[in-house]
XYZ file of C-alpha atoms in Angstrom:
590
model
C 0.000 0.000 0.000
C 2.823 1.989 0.239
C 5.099 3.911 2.754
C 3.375 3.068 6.036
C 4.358 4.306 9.686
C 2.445 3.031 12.296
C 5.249 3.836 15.011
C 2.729 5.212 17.704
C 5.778 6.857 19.138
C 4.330 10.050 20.418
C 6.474 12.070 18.160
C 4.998 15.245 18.045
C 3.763 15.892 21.509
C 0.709 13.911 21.691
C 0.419 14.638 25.419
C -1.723 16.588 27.575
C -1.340 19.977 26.356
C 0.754 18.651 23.390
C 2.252 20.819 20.748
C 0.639 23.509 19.854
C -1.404 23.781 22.798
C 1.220 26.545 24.808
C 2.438 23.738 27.477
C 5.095 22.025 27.868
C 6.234 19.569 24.811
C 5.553 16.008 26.627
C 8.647 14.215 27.054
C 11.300 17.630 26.281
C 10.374 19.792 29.475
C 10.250 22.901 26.866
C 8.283 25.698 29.214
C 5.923 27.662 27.130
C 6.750 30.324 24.661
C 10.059 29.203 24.158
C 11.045 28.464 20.722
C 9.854 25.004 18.997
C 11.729 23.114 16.576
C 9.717 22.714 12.948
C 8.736 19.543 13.664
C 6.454 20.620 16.344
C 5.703 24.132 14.588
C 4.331 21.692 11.184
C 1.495 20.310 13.827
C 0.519 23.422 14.437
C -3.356 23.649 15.760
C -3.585 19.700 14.668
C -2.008 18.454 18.192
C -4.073 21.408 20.570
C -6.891 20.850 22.187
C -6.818 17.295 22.583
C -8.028 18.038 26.099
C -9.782 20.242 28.177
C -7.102 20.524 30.838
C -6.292 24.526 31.555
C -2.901 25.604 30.344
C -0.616 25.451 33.593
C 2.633 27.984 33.483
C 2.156 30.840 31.834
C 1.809 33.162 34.786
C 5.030 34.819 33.894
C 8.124 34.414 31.185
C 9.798 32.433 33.946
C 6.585 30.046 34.867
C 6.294 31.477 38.817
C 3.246 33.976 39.946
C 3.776 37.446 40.245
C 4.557 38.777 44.037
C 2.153 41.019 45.187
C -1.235 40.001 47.223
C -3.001 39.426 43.634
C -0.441 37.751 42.218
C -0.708 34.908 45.117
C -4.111 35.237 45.484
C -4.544 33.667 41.476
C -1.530 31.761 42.324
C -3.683 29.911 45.549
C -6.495 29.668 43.005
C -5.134 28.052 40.519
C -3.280 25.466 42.996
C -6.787 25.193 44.875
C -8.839 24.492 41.451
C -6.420 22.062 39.824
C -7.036 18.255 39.494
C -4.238 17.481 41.286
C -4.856 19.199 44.729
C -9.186 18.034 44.018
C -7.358 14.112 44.181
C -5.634 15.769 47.170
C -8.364 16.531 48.889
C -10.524 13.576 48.157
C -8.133 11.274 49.446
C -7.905 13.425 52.418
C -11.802 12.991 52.999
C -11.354 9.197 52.501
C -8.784 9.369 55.173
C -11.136 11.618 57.472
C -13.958 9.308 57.034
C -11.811 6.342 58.481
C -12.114 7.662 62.363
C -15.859 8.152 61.689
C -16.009 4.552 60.697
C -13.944 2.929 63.471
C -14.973 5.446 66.593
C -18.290 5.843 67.856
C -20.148 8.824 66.953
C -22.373 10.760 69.220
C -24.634 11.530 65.852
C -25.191 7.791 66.032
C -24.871 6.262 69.419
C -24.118 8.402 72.292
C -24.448 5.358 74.634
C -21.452 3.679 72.843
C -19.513 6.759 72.941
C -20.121 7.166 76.934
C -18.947 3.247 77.257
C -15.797 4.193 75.322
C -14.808 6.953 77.367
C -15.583 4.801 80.609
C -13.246 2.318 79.005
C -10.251 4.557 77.579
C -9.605 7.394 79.953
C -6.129 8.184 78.264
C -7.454 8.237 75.243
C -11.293 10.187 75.297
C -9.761 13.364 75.680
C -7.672 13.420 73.131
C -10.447 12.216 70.907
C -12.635 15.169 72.315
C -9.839 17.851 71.066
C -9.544 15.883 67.618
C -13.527 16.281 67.320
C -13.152 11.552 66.666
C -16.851 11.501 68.579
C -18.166 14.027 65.964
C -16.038 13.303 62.814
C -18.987 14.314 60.222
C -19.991 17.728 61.564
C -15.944 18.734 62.591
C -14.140 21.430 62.082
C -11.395 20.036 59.961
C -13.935 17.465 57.947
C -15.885 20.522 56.945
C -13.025 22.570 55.891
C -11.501 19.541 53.762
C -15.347 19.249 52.321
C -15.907 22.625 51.680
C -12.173 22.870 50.272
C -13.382 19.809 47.777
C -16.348 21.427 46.539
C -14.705 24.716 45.356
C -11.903 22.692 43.719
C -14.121 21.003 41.780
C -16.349 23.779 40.763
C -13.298 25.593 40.220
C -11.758 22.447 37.400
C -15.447 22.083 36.441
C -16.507 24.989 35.003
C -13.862 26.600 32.944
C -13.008 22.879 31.482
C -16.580 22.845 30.740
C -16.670 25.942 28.859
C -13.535 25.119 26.561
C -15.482 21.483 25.897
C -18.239 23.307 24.751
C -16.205 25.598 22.414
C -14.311 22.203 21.133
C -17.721 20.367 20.548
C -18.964 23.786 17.886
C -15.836 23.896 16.079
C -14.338 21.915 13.429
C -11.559 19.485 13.875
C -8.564 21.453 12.295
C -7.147 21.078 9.600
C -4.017 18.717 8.351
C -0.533 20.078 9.155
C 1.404 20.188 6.500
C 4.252 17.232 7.128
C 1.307 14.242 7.907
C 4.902 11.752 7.659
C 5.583 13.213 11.320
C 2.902 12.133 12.779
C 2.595 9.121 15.520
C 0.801 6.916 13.080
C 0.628 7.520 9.310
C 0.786 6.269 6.040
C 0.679 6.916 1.927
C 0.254 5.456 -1.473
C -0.313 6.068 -4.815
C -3.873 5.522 -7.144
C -4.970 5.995 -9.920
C -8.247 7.532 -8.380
C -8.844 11.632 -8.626
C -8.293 13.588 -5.842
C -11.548 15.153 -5.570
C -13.121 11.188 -5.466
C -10.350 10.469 -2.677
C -11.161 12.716 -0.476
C -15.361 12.322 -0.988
C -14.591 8.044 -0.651
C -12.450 9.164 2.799
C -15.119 11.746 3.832
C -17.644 9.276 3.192
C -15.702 6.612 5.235
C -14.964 8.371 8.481
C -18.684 9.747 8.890
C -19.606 6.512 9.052
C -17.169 5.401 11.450
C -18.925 8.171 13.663
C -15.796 10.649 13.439
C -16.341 14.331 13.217
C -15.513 14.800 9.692
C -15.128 18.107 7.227
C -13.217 19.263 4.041
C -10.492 21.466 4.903
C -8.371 22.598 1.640
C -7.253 19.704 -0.220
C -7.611 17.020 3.081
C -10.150 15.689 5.425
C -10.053 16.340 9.054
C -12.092 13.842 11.385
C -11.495 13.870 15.365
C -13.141 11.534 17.414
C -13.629 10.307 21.373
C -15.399 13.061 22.742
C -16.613 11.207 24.945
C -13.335 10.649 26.946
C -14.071 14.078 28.248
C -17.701 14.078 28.209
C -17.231 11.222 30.905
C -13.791 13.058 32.725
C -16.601 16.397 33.333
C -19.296 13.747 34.182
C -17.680 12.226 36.782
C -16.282 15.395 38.482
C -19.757 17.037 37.913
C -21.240 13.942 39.752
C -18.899 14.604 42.499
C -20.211 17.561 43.296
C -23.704 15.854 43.084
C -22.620 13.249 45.318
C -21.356 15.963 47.898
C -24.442 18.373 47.299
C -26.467 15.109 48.076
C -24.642 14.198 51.473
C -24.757 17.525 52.805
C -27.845 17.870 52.541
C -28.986 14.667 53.326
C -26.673 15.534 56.897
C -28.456 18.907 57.155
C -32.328 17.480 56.481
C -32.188 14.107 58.117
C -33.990 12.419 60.996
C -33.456 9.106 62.634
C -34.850 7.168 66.085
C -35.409 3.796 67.146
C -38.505 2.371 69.375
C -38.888 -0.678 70.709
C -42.877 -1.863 70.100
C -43.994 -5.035 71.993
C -46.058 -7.220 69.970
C -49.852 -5.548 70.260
C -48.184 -1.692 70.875
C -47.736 0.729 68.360
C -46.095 3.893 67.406
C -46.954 7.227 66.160
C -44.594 8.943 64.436
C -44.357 11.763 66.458
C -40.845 12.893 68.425
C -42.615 11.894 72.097
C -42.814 8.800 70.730
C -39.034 8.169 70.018
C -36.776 6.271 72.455
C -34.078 8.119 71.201
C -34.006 10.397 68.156
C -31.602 12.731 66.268
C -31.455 14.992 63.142
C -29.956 17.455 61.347
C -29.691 21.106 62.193
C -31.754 22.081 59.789
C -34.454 19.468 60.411
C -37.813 20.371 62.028
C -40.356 18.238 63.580
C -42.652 19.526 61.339
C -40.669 17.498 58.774
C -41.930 14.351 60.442
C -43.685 12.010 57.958
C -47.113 11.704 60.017
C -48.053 7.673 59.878
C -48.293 5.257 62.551
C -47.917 1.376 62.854
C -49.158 -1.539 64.938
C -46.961 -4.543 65.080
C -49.610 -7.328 65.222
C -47.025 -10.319 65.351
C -42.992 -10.794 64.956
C -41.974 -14.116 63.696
C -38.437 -15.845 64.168
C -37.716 -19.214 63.415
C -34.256 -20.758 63.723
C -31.875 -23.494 62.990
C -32.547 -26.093 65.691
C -29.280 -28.136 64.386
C -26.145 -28.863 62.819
C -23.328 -26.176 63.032
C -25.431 -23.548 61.702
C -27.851 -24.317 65.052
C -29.071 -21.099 66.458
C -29.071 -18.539 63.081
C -31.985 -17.152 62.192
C -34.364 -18.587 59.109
C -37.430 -16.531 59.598
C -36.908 -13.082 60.995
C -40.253 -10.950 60.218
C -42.478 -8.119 61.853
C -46.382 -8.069 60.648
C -47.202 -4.387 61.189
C -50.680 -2.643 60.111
C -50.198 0.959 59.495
C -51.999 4.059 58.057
C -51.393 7.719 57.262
C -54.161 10.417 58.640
C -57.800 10.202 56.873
C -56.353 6.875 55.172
C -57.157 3.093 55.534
C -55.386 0.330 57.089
C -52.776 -1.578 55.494
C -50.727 -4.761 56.025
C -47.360 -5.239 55.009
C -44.110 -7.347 56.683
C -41.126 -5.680 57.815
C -37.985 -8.149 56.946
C -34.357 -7.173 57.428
C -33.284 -4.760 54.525
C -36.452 -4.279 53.346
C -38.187 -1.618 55.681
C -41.415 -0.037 55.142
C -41.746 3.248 53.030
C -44.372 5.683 53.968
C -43.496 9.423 51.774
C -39.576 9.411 51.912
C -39.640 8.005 55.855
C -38.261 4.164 56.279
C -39.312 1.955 58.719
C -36.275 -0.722 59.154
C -36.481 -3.997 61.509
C -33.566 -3.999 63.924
C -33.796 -6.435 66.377
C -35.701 -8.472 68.530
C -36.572 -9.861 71.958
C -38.735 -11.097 74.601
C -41.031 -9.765 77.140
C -42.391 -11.903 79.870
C -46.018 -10.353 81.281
C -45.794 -10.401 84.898
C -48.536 -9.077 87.456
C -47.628 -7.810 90.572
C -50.141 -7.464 93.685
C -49.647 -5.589 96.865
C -49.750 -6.665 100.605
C -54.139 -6.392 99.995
C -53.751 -8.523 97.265
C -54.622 -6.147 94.690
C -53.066 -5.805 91.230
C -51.010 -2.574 90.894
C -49.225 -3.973 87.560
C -49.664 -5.816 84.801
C -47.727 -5.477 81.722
C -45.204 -7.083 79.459
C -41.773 -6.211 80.074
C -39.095 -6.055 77.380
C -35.924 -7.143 78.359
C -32.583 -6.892 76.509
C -31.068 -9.572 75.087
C -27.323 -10.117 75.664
C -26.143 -12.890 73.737
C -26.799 -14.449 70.162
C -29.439 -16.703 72.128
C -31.554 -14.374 73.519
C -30.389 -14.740 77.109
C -32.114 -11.160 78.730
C -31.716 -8.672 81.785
C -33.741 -5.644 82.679
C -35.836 -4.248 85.465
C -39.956 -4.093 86.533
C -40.629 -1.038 87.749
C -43.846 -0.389 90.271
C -43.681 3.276 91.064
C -47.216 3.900 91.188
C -50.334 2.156 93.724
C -48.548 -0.630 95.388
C -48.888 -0.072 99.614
C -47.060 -2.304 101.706
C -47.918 -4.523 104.744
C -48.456 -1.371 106.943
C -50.447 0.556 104.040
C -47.889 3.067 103.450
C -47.232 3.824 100.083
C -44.241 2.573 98.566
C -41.958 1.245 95.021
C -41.263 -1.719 94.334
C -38.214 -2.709 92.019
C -37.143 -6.313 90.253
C -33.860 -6.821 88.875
C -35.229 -9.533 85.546
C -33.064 -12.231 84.269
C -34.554 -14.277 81.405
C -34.021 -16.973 79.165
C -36.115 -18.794 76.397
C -34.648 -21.818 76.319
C -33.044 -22.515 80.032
C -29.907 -24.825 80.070
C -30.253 -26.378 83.103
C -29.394 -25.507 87.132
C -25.990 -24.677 88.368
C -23.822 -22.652 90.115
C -23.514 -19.182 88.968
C -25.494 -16.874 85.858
C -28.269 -19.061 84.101
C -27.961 -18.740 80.297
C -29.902 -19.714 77.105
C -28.849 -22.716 74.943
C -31.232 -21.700 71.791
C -32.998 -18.038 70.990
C -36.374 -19.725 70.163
C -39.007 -19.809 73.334
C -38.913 -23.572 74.198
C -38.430 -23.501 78.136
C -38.670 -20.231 79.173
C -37.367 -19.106 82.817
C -37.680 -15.452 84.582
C -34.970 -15.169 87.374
C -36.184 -11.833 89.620
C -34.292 -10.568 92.861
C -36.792 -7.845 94.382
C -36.266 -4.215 96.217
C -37.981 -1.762 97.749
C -37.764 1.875 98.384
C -37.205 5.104 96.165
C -36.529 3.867 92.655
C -35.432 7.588 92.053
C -38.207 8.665 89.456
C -38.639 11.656 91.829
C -35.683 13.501 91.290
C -36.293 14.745 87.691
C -33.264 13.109 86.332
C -33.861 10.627 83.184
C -33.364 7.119 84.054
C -32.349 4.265 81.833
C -35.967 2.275 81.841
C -33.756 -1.376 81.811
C -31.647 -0.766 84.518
C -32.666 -0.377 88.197
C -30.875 1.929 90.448
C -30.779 0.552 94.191
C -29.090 3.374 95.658
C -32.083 3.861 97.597
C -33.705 0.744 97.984
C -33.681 -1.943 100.275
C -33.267 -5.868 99.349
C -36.138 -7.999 100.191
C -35.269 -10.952 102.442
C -36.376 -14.558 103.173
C -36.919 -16.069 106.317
C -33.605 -17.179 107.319
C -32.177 -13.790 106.724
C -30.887 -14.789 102.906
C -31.396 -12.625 100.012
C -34.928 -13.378 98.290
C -34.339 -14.147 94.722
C -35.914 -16.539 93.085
C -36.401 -18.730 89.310
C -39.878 -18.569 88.199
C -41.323 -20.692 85.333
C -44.306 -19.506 83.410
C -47.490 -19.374 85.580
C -45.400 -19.039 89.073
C -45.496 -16.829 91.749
C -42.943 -15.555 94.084
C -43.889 -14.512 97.296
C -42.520 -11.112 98.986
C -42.046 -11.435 102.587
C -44.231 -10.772 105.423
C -46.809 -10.384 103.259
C -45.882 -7.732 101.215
C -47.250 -8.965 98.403
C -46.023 -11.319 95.530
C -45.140 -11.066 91.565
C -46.447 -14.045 89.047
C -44.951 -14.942 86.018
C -48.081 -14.992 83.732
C -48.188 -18.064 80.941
C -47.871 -15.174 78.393
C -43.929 -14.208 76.725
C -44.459 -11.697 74.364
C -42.039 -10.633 71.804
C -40.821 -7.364 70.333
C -39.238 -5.648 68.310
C -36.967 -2.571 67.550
C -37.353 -0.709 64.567
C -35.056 2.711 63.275
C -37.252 5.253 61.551
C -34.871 6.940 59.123
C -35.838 10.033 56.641
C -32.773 10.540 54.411
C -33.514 13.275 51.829
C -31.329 12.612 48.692
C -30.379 9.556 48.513
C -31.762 9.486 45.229
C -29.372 11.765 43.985
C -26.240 10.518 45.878
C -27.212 7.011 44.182
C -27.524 8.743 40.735
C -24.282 10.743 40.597
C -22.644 7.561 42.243
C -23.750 5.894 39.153
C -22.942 8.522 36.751
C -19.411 9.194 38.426
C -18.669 5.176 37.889
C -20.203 5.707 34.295
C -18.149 8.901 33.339
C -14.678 7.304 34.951
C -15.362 4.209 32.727
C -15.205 6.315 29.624
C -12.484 9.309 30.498
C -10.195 5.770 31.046
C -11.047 3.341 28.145
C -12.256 6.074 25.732
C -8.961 7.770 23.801
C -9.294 11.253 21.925
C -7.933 11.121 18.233
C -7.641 12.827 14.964
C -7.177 11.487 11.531
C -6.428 13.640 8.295
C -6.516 12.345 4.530
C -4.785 14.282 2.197
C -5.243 13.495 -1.661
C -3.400 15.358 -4.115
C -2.027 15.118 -7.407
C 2.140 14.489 -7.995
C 4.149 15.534 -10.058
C 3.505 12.654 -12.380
C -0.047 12.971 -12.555
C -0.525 10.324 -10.123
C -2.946 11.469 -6.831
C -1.178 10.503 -3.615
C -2.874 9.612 -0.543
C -1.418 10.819 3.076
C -3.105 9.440 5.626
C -2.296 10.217 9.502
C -2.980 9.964 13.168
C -2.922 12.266 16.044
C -4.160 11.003 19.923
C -4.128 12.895 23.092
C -2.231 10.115 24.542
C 0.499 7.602 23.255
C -1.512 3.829 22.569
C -1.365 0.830 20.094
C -4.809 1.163 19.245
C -4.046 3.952 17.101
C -1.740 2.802 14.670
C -4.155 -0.214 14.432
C -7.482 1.616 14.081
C -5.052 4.114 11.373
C -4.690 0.806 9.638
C -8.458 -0.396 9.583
C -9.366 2.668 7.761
C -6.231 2.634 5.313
C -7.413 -0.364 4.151
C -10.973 0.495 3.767
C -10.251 3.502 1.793
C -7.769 1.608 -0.283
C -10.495 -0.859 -1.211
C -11.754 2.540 -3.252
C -8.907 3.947 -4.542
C -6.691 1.394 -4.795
C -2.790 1.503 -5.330
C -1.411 2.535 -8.313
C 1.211 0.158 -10.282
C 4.671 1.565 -9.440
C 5.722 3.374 -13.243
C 8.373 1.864 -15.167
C 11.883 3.612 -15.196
C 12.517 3.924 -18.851
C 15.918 3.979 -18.355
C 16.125 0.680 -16.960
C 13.724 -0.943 -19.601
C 15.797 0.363 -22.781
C 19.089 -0.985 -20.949
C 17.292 -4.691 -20.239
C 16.674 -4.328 -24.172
């Protein structure tokens, strides 16, 4: 076919900012404005604008920023708004997010954080001056976030701009030595010119290159898309970061425990604990309720997987004001939706119903009582509480307090802490150890409902002067002494259930420009940016040569290979021309 070169070299700065595009020749350290060899002054406009990086170093003749409080202020902006301090920065947030991760946040758990300072006292101040208990709303995470969004506004928008002007104008036109090129090639036909350059024209449109006449050659570029997806997936970024911060500003999120047959009105009484965003009002609250009308758990009764949970389920009835009832089942990682609010299923327990009658016999409680589980099999403590009715031998008023143990599925008596052998209710026991006294409700100081504070209580007794405590099985009753009264453990074990109510505004969008980011990444790193130029003339003989040649913004094989693919398809239309005969050579062979 021809002189071919299908080096892919990179000879002619085919770099970021190659020739012709005022940086620095890739490969030769040449600063800008300094003077070119002709090699690099026959590309000409061919090699610019391969990319829509900014030009970098031409501040001054001798690359550095002018002194003077403007000259470092566009000196700061420029360092602050180029790619490399955004990747900076972003690594730096992945770094900050790390303590958020490993640490326990007050934003999520404040009774976690309060047992890690209890258990780290060398450590939980030093955490407390490195903001580690609030990582997300911290000084330093906010100024590395804020930092992150005005670099990337600042790459974003004038890249944008030049991409824009790129995708109206023409590719341009063929420099005048196509032989110095990365890739190119030439041969000789018998074809016109003017049917050349139509048959090459023809050709690259449909390979879906930009294509135009320009003189006697045609210019096609092609891979726009390379930074169609680089500004996608820095504009998604911003998206992403838009999305968390508001999300972090507009969010709610509580948990309640609901024992089967109890409900829960989304209202912020209702919480057991709740949190939100600074900006978030309780007017944002999503108004529903629910009724959880049964949980189900089944589990794995043997083998080595004995114990882990098959069925784990909460059948809730809810409704929205003026609305009807309706039935759905809360599983694990798929919560209920009610207008933007989620409903997730947490966890799970038991509560025993025990009644409790005074020294006159009469019943001053009656309830289930949820207690917390403390191992994978359900093994339980808490506290019943009777602060209100309940009179003692001598009809004074008084509070009663029981310190609960329980277990579904009881492993047997010994010495020591009883302790479940399976989480499903199969032989349920409820251990209690009773006070009585102030249980402190009084004093206008919260109390932790499942925990009993004795401070001010006194320890019933038995008869021979030994503490009373005492294992109950379902339907028994323990008696308090001298006839203070007595506490049954009803045939009745209820279960519960915790849920976490969650309203996390813009998810949507965080999920999207996640998406898009991944999307645009794929093609700035797979897609490459190239021109091609045909050039059909006539020689001196009469005969039209083809030049055909290959630019890319960045060196790669599949260049040269794709130059190839289209040499030979245009060849197929104006093929090669038979080499003349030197006459000189003929009339000697003679």
């Amino acid at each position: 076919m021809g002189s071919t070169s299908m080096n892919g070299s990179g000879k002619g700065g085919t770099g970021e900012g190659g020739d012709g595009s005022g940086g620095p020749v890739e490969g030769t350290g040449t600063p800008a404005g300094a003077v070119r060899t002709a090699e690099e002054r026959d590309l000409g406009e061919a090699g610019a604008q391969l990319s829509t990086a900014p030009v970098e170093g031409a501040e001054t003749a001798a690359g550095a920023p002018g002194l003077g409080p403007v000259g470092w202020a566009r000196w700061f902006w420029r360092q602050l708004t180029s790619m490399r301090v955004a990747l900076i920065l972003l690594f730096l947030l992945s770094l900050g997010a790390i303590p958020g991760s490993l640490i326990p946040q007050n934003s999520i758990d404040e009774t976690k954080v309060a047992a890690f300072r209890e258990r780290h006292e060398t450590l939980a101040p030093l955490y407390d001056k490195l903001q580690f208990f609030d990582v997300y709303s911290s000084v330093w995470f906010s100024a590395i976030y804020l930092l992150l969004f005005v670099s990337l506004i600042g790459c974003i928008v004038p890249r944008s701009w030049q991409f824009v002007g790129q995708l109206r104008s023409r590719p341009p036109g063929a420099p005048r030595r196509l032989d110095r090129l990365p890739a190119s090639t030439t041969w000789r036909t018998a074809a016109e010119p003017e049917q050349v350059r139509e048959a090459a024209l023809a050709l690259l449109a449909g390979r879906r290159f930009r294509a135009h006449r320009a003189g006697d050659a045609v210019a096609a570029e092609k891979g726009y898309l390379r930074e169609a997806g680089n500004l996608v997936f820095h504009v998604s970024l911003i998206v992403m970061l838009v999305a968390f911060a508001w999300g972090q500003l507009f969010k709610s999120e509580g948990g309640k425990l609901v024992v089967e047959g109890g409900g829960f009105s989304n209202t912020l009484t209702q919480y057991d604990d709740f949190r939100s965003g600074s900006l978030f009002g309780t007017d944002d609250l999503t108004p529903f309720s629910f009724v959880l009308d049964s949980f189900t758990g089944t589990y794995a009764k043997s083998g080595p997987e004995r114990g882990t949970p098959r069925t784990y389920e909460a059948a809730v009835t809810w409704s929205t004001p003026g609305g009807t009832d309706r039935k759905q089942v809360i599983e694990v990682n798929r919560p209920l939706e009610v207008d933007g609010t989620k409903v997730y299923l947490n966890g799970h327990g038991y509560a025993p119903v025990v009644t409790v009658r005074d020294a006159r016999g009469e019943v001053v409680f009656q309830d289930p009582v949820p207690l917390l589980p403390i191992d994978s099999n359900v093994t339980s403590t808490g506290a019943i509480k009777v602060m209100d009715g309940y009179r003692g031998p001598d009809g004074e008023k008084d509070q009663l307090g029981f310190q609960a143990f329980f277990v579904p599925t009881f492993a047997g008596a010994g010495e020591g802490d009883m302790f479940s052998q399976f989480p499903g209710l199969e032989f349920p026991v409820l251990a209690l150890t009773g006070y009585h006294g102030s249980l402190g409700v009084d004093s206008g100081l919260p109390q932790n409902v499942y925990q009993l504070d004795t401070s001010k209580m006194e320890q019933f007794k038995a008869a021979n002067g030994e503490v009373l405590k005492q294992r109950l099985l379902p339907g028994e009753t323990m008696q308090l002494p001298d006839g203070a009264g007595s506490i049954t453990f009803e045939k009745d074990v209820r279960e519960w259930a915790t849920f976490q109510i969650t309203r996390q505004p813009a998810t949507g969008w965080a999920l999207s420009g996640a998406i898009a980011a991944i999307g645009g990444l794929a093609a700035s790193l797979f897609v490459q940016r190239r021109r091609v130029w045909v050039r059909a003339v006539r020689g001196e003989d009469g005969v039209t040569v083809v030049e055909m040649a290959g630019l890319g913004r960045s060196e790669s094989a599949k260049l040269p290979e794709e130059l190839g693919d289209l040499a030979l398809a245009l060849n197929a239309q104006a093929p090669t021309a038979p080499e003349p005969v030197d006459a000189t050579a003929e009339g000697a062979t003679t």
